[in-house]
mmCIF file of C-alpha atoms and ligand atoms in Angstrom:
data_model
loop_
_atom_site.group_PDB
_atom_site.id
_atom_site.type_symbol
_atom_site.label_atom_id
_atom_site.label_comp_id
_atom_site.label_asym_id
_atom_site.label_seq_id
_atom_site.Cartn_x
_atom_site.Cartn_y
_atom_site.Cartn_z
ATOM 1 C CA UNK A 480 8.279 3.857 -30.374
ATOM 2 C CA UNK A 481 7.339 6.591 -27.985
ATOM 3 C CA UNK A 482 5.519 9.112 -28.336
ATOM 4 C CA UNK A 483 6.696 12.470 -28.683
ATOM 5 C CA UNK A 484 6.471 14.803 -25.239
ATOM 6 C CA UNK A 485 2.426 15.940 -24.952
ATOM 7 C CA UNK A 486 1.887 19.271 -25.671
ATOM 8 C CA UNK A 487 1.052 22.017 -23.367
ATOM 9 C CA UNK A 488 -3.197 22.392 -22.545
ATOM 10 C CA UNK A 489 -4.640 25.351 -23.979
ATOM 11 C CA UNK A 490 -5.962 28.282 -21.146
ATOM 12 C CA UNK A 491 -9.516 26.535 -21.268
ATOM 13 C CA UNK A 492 -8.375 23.108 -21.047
ATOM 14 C CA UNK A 493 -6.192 24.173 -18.150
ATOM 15 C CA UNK A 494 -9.376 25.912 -16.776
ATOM 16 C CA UNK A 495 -11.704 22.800 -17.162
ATOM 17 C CA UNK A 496 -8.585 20.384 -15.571
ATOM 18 C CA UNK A 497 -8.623 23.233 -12.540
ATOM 19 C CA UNK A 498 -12.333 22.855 -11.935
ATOM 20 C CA UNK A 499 -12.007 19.202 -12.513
ATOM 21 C CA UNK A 500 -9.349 18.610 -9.685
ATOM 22 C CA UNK A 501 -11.015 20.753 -7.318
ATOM 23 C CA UNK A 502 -14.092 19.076 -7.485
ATOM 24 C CA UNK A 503 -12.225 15.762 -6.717
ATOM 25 C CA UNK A 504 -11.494 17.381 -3.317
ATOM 26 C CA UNK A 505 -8.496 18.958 -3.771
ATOM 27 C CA UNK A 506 -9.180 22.288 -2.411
ATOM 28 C CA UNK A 507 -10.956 20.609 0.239
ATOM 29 C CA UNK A 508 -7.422 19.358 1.098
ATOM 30 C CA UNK A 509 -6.125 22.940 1.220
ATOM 31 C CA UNK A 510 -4.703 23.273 -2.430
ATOM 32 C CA UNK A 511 -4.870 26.806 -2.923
ATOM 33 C CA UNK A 512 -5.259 28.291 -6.728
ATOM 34 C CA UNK A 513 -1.529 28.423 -7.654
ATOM 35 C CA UNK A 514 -1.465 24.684 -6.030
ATOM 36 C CA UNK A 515 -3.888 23.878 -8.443
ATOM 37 C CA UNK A 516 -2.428 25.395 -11.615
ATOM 38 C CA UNK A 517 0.386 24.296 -11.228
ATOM 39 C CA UNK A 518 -1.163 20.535 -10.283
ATOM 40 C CA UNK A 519 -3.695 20.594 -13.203
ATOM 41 C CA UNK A 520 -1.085 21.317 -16.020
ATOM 42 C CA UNK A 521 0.977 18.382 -15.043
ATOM 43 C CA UNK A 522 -2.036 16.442 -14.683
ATOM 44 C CA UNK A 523 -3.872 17.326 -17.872
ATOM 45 C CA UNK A 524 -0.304 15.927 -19.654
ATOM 46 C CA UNK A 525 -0.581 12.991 -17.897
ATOM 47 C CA UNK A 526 -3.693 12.157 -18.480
ATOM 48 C CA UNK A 527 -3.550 13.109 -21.937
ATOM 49 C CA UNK A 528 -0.291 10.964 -22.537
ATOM 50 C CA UNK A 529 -1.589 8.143 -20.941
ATOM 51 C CA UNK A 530 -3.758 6.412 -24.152
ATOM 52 C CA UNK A 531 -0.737 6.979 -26.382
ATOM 53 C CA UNK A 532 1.114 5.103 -24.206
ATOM 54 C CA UNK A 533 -1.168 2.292 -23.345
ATOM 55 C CA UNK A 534 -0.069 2.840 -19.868
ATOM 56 C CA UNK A 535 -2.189 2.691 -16.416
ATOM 57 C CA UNK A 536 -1.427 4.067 -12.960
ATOM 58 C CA UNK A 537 -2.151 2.278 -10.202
ATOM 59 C CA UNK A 538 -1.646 4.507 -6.845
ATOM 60 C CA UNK A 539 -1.287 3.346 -3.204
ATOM 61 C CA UNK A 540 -3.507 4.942 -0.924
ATOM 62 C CA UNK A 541 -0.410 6.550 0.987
ATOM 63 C CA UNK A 542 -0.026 8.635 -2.022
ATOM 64 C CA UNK A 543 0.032 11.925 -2.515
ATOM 65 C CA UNK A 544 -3.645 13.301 -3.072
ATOM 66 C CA UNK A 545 -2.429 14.997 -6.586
ATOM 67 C CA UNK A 546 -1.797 11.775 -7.922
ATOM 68 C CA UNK A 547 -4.717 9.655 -6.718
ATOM 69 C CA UNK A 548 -7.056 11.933 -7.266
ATOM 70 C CA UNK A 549 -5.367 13.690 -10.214
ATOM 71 C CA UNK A 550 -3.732 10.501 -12.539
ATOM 72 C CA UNK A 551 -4.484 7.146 -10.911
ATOM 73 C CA UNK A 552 -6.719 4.911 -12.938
ATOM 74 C CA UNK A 553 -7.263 2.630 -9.929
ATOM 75 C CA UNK A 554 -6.608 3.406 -5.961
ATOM 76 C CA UNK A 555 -6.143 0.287 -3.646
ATOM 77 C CA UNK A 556 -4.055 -1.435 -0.952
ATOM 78 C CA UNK A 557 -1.662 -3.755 -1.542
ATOM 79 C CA UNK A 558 -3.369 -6.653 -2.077
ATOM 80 C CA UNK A 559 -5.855 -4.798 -4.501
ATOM 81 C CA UNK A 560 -3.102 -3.532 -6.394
ATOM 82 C CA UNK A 561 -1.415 -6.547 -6.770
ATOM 83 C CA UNK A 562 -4.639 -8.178 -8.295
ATOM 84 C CA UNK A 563 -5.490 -5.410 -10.552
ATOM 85 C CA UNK A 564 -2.314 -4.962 -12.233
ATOM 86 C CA UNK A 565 -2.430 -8.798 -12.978
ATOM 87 C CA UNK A 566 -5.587 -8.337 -14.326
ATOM 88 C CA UNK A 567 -4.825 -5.245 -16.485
ATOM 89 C CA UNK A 568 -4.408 -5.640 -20.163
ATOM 90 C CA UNK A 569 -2.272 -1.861 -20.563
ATOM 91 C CA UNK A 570 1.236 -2.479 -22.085
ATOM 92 C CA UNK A 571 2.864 -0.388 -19.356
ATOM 93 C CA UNK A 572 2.352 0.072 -15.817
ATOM 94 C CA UNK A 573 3.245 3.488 -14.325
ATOM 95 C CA UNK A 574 3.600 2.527 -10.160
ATOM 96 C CA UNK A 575 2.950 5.268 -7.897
ATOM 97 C CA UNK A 576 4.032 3.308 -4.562
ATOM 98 C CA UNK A 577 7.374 2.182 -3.524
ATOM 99 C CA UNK A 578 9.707 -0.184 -5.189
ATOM 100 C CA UNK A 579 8.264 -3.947 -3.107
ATOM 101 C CA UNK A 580 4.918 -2.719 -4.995
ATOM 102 C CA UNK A 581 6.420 -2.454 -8.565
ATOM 103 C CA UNK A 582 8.348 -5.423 -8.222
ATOM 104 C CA UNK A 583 5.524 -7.515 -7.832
ATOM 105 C CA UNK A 584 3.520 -5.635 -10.360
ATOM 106 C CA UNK A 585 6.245 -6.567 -12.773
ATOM 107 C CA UNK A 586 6.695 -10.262 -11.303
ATOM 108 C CA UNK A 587 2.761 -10.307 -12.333
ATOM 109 C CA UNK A 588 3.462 -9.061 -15.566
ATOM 110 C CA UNK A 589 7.079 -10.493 -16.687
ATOM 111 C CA UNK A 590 5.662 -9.062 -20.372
ATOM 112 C CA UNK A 591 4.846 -5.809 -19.437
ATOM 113 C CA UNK A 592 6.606 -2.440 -18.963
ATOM 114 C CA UNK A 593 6.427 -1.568 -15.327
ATOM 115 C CA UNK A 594 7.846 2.349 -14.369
ATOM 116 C CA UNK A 595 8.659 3.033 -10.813
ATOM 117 C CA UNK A 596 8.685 7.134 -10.948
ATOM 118 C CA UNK A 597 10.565 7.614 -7.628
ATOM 119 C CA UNK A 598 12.921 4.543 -7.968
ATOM 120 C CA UNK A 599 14.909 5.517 -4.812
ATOM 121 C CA UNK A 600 11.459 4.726 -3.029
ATOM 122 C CA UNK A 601 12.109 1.867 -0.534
ATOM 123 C CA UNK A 602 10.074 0.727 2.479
ATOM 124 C CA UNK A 603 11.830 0.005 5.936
ATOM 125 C CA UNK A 604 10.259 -3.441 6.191
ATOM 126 C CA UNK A 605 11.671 -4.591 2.853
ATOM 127 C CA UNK A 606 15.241 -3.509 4.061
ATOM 128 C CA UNK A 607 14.963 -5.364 7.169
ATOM 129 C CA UNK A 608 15.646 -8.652 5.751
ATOM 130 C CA UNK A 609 17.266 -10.436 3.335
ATOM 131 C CA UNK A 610 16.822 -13.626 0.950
ATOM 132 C CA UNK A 611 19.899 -15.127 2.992
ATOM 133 C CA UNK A 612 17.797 -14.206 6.261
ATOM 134 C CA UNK A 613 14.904 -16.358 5.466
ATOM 135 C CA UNK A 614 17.454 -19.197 3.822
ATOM 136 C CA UNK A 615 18.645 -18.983 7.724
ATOM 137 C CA UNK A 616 15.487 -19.201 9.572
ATOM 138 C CA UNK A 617 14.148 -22.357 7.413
ATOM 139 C CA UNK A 618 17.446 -23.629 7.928
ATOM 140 C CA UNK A 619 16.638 -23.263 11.622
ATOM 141 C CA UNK A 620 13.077 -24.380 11.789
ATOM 142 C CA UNK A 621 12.523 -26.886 9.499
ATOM 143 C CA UNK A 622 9.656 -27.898 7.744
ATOM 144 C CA UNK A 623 7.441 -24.421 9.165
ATOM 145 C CA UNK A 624 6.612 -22.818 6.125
ATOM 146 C CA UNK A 625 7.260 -19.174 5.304
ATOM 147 C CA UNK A 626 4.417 -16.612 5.155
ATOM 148 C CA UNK A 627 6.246 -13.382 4.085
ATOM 149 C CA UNK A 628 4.716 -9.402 4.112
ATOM 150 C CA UNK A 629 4.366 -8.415 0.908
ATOM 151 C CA UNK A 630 6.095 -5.311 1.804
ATOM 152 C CA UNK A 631 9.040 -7.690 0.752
ATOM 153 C CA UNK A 632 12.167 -7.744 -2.103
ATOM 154 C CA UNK A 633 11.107 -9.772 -4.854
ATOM 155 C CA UNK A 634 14.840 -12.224 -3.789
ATOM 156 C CA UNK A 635 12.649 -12.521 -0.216
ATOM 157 C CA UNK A 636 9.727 -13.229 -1.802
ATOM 158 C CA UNK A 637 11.124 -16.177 -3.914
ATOM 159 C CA UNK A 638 12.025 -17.786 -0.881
ATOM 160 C CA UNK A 639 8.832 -18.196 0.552
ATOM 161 C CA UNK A 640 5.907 -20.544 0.350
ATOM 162 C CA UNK A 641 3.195 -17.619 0.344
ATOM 163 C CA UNK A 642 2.774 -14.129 0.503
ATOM 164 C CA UNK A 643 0.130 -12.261 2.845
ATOM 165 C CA UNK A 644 -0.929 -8.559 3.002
ATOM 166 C CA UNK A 645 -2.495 -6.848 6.176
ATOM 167 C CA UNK A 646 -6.070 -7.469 4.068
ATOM 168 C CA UNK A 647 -5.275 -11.808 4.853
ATOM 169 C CA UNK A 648 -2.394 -12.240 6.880
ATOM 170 C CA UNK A 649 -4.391 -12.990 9.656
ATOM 171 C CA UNK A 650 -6.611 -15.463 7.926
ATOM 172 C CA UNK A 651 -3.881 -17.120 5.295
ATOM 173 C CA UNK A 652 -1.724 -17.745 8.704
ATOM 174 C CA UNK A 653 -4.257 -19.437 10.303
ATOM 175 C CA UNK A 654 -4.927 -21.501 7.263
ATOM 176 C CA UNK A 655 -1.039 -23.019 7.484
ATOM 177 C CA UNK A 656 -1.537 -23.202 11.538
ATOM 178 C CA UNK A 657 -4.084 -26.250 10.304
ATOM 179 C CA UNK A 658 -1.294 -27.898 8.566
ATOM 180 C CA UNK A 659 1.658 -27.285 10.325
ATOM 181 C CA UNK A 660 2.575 -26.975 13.899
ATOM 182 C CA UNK A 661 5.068 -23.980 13.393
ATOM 183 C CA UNK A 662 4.873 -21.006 10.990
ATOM 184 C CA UNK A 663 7.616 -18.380 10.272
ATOM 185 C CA UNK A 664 6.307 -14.880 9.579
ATOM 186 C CA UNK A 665 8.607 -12.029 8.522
ATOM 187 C CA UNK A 666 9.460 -9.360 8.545
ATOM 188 C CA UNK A 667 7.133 -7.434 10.585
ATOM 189 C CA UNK A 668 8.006 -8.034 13.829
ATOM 190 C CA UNK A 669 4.747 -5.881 15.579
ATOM 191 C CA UNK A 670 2.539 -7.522 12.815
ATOM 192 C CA UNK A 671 3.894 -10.803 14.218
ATOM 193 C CA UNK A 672 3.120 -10.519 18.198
ATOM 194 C CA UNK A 673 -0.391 -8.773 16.832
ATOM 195 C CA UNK A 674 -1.074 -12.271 14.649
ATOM 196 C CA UNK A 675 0.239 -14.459 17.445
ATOM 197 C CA UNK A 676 -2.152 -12.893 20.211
ATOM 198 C CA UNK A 677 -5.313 -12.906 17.530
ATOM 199 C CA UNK A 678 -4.004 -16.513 16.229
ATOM 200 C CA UNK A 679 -3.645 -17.478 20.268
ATOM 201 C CA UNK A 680 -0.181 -18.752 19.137
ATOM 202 C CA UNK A 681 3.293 -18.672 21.105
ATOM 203 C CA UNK A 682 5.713 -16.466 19.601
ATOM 204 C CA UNK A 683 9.288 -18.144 18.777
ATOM 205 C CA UNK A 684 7.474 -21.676 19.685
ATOM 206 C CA UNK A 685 4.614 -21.443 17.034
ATOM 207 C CA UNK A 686 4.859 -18.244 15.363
ATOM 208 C CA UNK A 687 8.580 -17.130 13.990
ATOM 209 C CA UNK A 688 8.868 -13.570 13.579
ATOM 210 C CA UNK A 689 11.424 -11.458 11.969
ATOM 211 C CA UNK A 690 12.743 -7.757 13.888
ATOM 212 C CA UNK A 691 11.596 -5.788 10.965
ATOM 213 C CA UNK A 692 9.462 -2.570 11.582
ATOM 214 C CA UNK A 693 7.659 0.111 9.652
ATOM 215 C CA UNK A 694 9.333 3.463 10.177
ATOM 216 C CA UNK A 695 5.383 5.206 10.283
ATOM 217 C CA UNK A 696 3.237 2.749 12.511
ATOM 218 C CA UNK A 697 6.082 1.720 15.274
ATOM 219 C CA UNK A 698 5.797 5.603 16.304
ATOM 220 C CA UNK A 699 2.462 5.886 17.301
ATOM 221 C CA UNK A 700 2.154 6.546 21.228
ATOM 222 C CA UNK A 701 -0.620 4.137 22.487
ATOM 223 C CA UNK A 702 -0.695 6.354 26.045
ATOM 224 C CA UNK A 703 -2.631 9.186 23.237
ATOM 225 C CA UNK A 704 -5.278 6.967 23.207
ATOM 226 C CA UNK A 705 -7.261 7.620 26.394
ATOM 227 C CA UNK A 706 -6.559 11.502 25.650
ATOM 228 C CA UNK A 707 -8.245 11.606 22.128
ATOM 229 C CA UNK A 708 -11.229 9.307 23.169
ATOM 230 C CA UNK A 709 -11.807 12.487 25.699
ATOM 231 C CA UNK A 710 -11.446 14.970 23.381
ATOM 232 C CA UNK A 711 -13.698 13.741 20.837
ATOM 233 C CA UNK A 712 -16.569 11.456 22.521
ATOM 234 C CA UNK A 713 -17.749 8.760 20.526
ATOM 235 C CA UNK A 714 -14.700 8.432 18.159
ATOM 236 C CA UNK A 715 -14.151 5.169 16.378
ATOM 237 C CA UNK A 716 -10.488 4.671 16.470
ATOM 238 C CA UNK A 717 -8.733 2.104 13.730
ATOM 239 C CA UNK A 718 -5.626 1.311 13.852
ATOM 240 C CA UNK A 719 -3.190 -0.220 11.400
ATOM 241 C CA UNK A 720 -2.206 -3.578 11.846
ATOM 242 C CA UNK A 721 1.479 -2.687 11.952
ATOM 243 C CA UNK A 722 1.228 -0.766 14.999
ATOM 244 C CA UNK A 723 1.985 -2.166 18.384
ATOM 245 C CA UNK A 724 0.357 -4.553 20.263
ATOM 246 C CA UNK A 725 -0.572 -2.324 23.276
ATOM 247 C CA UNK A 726 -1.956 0.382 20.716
ATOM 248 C CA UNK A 727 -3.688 -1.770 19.241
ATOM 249 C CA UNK A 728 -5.228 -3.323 22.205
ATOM 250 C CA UNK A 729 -7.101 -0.268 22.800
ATOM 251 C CA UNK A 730 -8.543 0.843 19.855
ATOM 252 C CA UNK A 731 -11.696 0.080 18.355
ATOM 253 C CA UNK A 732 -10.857 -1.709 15.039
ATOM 254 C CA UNK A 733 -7.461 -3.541 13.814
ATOM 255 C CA UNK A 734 -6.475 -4.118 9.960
ATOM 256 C CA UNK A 735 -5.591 -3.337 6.802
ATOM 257 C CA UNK A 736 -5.650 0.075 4.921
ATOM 258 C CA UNK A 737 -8.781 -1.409 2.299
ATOM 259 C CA UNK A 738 -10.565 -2.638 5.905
ATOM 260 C CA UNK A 739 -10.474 0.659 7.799
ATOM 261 C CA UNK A 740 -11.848 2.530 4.355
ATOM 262 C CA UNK A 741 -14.697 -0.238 4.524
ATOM 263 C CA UNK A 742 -15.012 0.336 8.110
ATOM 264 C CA UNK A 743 -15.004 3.732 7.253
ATOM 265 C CA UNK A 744 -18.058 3.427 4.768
ATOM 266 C CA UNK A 745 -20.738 1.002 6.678
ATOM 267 C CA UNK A 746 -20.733 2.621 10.530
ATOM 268 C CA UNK A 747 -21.675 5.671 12.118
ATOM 269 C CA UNK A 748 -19.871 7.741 14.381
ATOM 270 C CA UNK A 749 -19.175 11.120 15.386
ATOM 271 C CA UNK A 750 -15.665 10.991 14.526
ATOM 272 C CA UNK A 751 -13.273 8.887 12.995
ATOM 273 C CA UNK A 752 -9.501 8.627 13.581
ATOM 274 C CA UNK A 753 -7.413 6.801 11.716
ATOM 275 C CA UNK A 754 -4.076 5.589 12.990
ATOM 276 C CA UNK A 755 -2.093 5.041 9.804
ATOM 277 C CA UNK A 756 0.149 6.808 6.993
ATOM 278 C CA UNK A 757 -1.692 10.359 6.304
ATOM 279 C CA UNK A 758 -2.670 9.885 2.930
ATOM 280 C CA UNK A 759 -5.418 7.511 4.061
ATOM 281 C CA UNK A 760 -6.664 10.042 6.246
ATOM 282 C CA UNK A 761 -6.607 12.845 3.019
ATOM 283 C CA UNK A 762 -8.153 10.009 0.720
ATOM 284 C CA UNK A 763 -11.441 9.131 3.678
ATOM 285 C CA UNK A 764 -11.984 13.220 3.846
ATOM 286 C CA UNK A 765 -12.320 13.584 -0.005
ATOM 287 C CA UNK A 766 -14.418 9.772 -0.319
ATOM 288 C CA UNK A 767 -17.008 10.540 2.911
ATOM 289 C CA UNK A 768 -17.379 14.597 3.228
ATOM 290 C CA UNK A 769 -20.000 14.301 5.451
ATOM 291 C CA UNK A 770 -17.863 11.954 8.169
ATOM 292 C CA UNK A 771 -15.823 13.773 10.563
ATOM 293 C CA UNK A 772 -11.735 12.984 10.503
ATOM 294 C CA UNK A 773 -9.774 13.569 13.823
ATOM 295 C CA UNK A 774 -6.151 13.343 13.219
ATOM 296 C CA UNK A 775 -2.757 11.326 14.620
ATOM 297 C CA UNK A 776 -0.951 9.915 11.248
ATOM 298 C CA UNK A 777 2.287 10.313 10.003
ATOM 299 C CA UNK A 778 3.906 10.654 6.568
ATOM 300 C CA UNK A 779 6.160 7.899 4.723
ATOM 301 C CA UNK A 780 8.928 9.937 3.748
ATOM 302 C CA UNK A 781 9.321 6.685 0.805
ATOM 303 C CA UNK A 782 5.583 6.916 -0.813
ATOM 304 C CA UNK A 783 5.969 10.734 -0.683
ATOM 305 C CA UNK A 784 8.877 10.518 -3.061
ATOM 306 C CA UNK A 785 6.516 10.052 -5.810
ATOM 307 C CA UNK A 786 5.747 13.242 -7.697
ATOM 308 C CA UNK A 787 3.686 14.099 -10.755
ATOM 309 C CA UNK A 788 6.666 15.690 -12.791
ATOM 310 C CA UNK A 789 8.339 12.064 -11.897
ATOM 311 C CA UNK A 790 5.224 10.550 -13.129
ATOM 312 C CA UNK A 791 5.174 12.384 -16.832
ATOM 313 C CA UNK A 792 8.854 11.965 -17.222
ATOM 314 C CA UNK A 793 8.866 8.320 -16.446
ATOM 315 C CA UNK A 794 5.513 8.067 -19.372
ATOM 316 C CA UNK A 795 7.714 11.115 -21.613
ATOM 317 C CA UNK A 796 11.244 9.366 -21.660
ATOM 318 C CA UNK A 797 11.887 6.815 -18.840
ATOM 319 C CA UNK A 798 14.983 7.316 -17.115
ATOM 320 C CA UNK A 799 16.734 4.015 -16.575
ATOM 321 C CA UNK A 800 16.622 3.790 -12.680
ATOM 322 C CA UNK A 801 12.676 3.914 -13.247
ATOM 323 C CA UNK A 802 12.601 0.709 -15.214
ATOM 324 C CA UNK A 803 12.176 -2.060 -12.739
ATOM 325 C CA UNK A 804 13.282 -5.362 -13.912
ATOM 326 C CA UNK A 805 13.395 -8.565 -11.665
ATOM 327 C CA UNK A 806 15.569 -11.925 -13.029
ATOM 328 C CA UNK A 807 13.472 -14.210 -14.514
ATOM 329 C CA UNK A 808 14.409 -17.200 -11.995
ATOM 330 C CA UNK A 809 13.657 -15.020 -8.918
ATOM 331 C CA UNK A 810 10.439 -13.816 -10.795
ATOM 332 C CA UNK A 811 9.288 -17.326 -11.581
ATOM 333 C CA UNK A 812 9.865 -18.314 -7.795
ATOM 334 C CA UNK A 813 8.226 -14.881 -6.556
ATOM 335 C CA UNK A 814 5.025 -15.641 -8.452
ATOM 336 C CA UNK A 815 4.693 -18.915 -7.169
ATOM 337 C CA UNK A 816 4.355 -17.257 -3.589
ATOM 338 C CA UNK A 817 1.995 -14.425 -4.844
ATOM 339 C CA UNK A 818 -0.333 -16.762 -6.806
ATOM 340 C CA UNK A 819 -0.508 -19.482 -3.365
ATOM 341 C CA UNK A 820 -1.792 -16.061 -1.584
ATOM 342 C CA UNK A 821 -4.399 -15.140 -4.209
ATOM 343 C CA UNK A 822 -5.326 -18.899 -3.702
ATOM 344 C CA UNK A 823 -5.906 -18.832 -0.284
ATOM 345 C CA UNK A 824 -7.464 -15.138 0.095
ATOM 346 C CA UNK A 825 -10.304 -16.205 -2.609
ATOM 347 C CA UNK A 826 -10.464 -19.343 -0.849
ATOM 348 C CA UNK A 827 -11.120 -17.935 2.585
ATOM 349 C CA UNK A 828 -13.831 -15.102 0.349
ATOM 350 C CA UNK A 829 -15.962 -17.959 -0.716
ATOM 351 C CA UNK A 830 -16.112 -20.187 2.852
HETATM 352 S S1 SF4 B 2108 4.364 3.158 5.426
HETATM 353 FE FE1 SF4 B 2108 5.872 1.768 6.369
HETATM 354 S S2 SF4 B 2108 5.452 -0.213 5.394
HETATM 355 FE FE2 SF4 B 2108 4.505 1.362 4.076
HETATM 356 S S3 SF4 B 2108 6.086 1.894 2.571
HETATM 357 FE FE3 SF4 B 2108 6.296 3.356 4.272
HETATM 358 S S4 SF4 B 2108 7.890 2.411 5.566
HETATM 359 FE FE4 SF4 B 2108 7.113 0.780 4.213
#
C-alpha cells in the first residue's frame, strides 16, 4: 500500500531544508532565495517520503544540481550506478537519469520497483540502433563478439555478449582483442575510432563500429582548443570519451565521467575544463571549491527532463509511463551481458 501524499514542512523545517541546500552548494551555483524555497519544499517531501517508501535515488552526474545535491542517496556514472542499484536492498528504485539507465537498474533488479520520473527521457545513442541492427552485423561478421555501450535498449543489450561503459570500454575491448581477431562495438561511432586508435586496431577490419552519436559530445569544436589553453595558462583540459577523435587528440586527459572527477581530485592545476555534459562541471564546483572551473559543456536536453515535482509524484502516486518494466526473456538475456562486464571490469581492478 502507499503511503498517503507527505505533508507540507512546517516554516522552520522549511528554514533548516533552505540552509541545508545552500550549504550543499546550491547558492554557489546561483540559486537565488526564491530558487531555494521553492527547491527545499519539494525536497524536504522527498526526502521525508523516501523511508516510507523504502525507495532510493540514484542520480547521474548530468543531473540537475537540485536533485543530486537535494534527493540523491548515491551520485555516480554509469557503471557506478549500475553496481549500486544491484547492490541496494530498497524495495523501489526512483532513477533520476534517462530511460537505458532504468532499464538496466530494473534488469538488475527483476524484483524490485524501478520509477523512471521523466519517462519520455531517451538518449540519442540508444535510438541509433536497434536489436535487428546488431542481429545484422553478427550476421555479417561472424564469430566477433559484441561489446555494446551501455547507453543501450535493454532488446540491444540482450543481443550482446558484454556490456562496457566509458569507465572499461577501453580495457574490456582489449580483453576480447586477446581472444578474437575481430570485435564489433556499437553504437558509438566516435567512441569507436577513439578505442580503435588507443587499441592500435583497424576500424571495419578489427574493430566494427556502429554510426551512432551523442547529441552533447559530437558538438564540441576541437579548433577551441588552442584558444582556451591561451586564455587560461596551465589549464588541464579532459575530455569525454565520446567526443571526437581530433578533440580528443589534443587535450590533456580522455575518459569517463567517474575518471575526469578522479582526475579532478588527485592533480593540481590552475584551471580545469571539462569537456562534457554541464552538470559535471556544476557537480566538480560544489565537490572541489577551492579548484578553478573554466567552461565549454553543453546540456542534455534528455537528463534535464528530470525534475523534482516528477520525482515526488513518481514516490506520491506513480503515473504508469514512469513504471519501467522490461520482458522477462529480454531481461534474462540483458543480464547475462551486464554481469560478463562486471566480470571483466573487477577482473581488470585486481591485475
Ligand atoms: S549526454 Fe549524450 S549519451 Fe548521455 S544521455 Fe544525453 S544524449 Fe545520451
Amino acid at each position: 500500500m502507499r503511503p498517503s501524499p507527505t505533508p507540507q514542512p512546517t516554516a522552520r523545517e522549511l528554514q533548516a531544508e533552505i540552509e541545508r541546500l545552500s550549504g550543499k552548494g546550491l547558492s554557489e551555483l546561483g540559486y537565488c532565495a526564491g530558487d531555494l524555497a521553492r527547491t527545499a519544499s519539494l525536497t524536504w517531501r522527498i526526502n521525508a517520503i523516501k523511508p516510507l517508501r523504502r525507495a532510493v535515488i540514484p542520480g547521474h552526474v548530468y543531473q540537475r544540481p537540485e536533485i543530486l545535491l537535494g534527493v540523491a542517496d548515491f551520485i555516480g556514472d554509469s557503471y557506478q550506478l549500475a553496481k549500486l542499484c544491484g547492490e541496494s536492498q530498497a524495495e523501489a528504485v526512483v532513477f533520476c537519469g534517462v530511460r537505458f539507465m532504468a532499464e538496466t537498474a530494473k534488469i538488475l533488479n527483476p524484483e524490485k520497483e524501478v520509477l523512471l520520473p521523466a519517462p519520455e527521457a531517451g538518449c540519442s545513442l540508444a535510438e541509433a540502433i536497434t536489436a535487428k541492427d546488431v542481429r545484422g552485423l553478427k550476421a555479417r561478421h561472424p564469430g566477433a563478439p559484441v561489446a555494446a555501450y551501455i547507453n543501450t535498449s535493454a532488446e540491444v543489450k540482450a543481443e550482446s555478449d558484454v556490456i562496457v561503459t566509458s569507465a572499461n570500454a577501453h580495457r574490456i575491448v582489449e580483453r576480447l582483442f586477446a581472444q578474437h581477431p575481430k570485435v564489433i562495438f556499437v553504437p558509438d561511432e566516435l567512441m569507436g575510432r577513439n578505442l580503435a586508435a588507443t587499441l592500435g586496431r583497424k576500424l571495419g577490419e578489427e574493430l566494427v563500429i556502429w554510426k551512432g552519436s551523442c547529441i552533447v559530445h559530437d558538438k564540441f569544436d576541437s579548433f577551441s582548443i588552442a584558444l582556451y589553453r591561451k586564455m587560461y595558462p596551465g589549464v588541464k583540459i579532459l575530455a569525454h570519451m565520446e567526443c571526437s577523435p581530433a578533440l580528443v587528440a589534443l587535450v590533456d586527459f580522455v575518459g569517463g565521467t567517474g575518471d575526469m572527477m578522479r582526475y579532478v581530485e588527485k592533480t593540481r592545476a590552475p584551471y580545469y575544463m571539462m569537456v562534457t555534459e554541464c552538470g559535471l562541471g556544476e557537480l566538480a564546483r560544489t565537490r572541489f571549491p577551492d579548484k578553478n572551473f573554466v567552461f565549454m559543456c553543453r546540456l542534455c536536453p534528455h537528463m534535464k527532463m528530470v525534475g523534482l515535482r516528477a520525482v515526488l509524484r513518481s514516490l506520491e502516486s506513480p503515473l504508469p509511463g514512469q513504471s519501467v518494466e522490461v520482458p522477462v526473456e529480454i531481461a534474462g538475456k540483458a543480464a547475462i551481458a551486464l554481469r560478463r562486464m562486471f566480470e571483466l571490469a573487477e577482473d581488470v581492478c585486481k591485475s
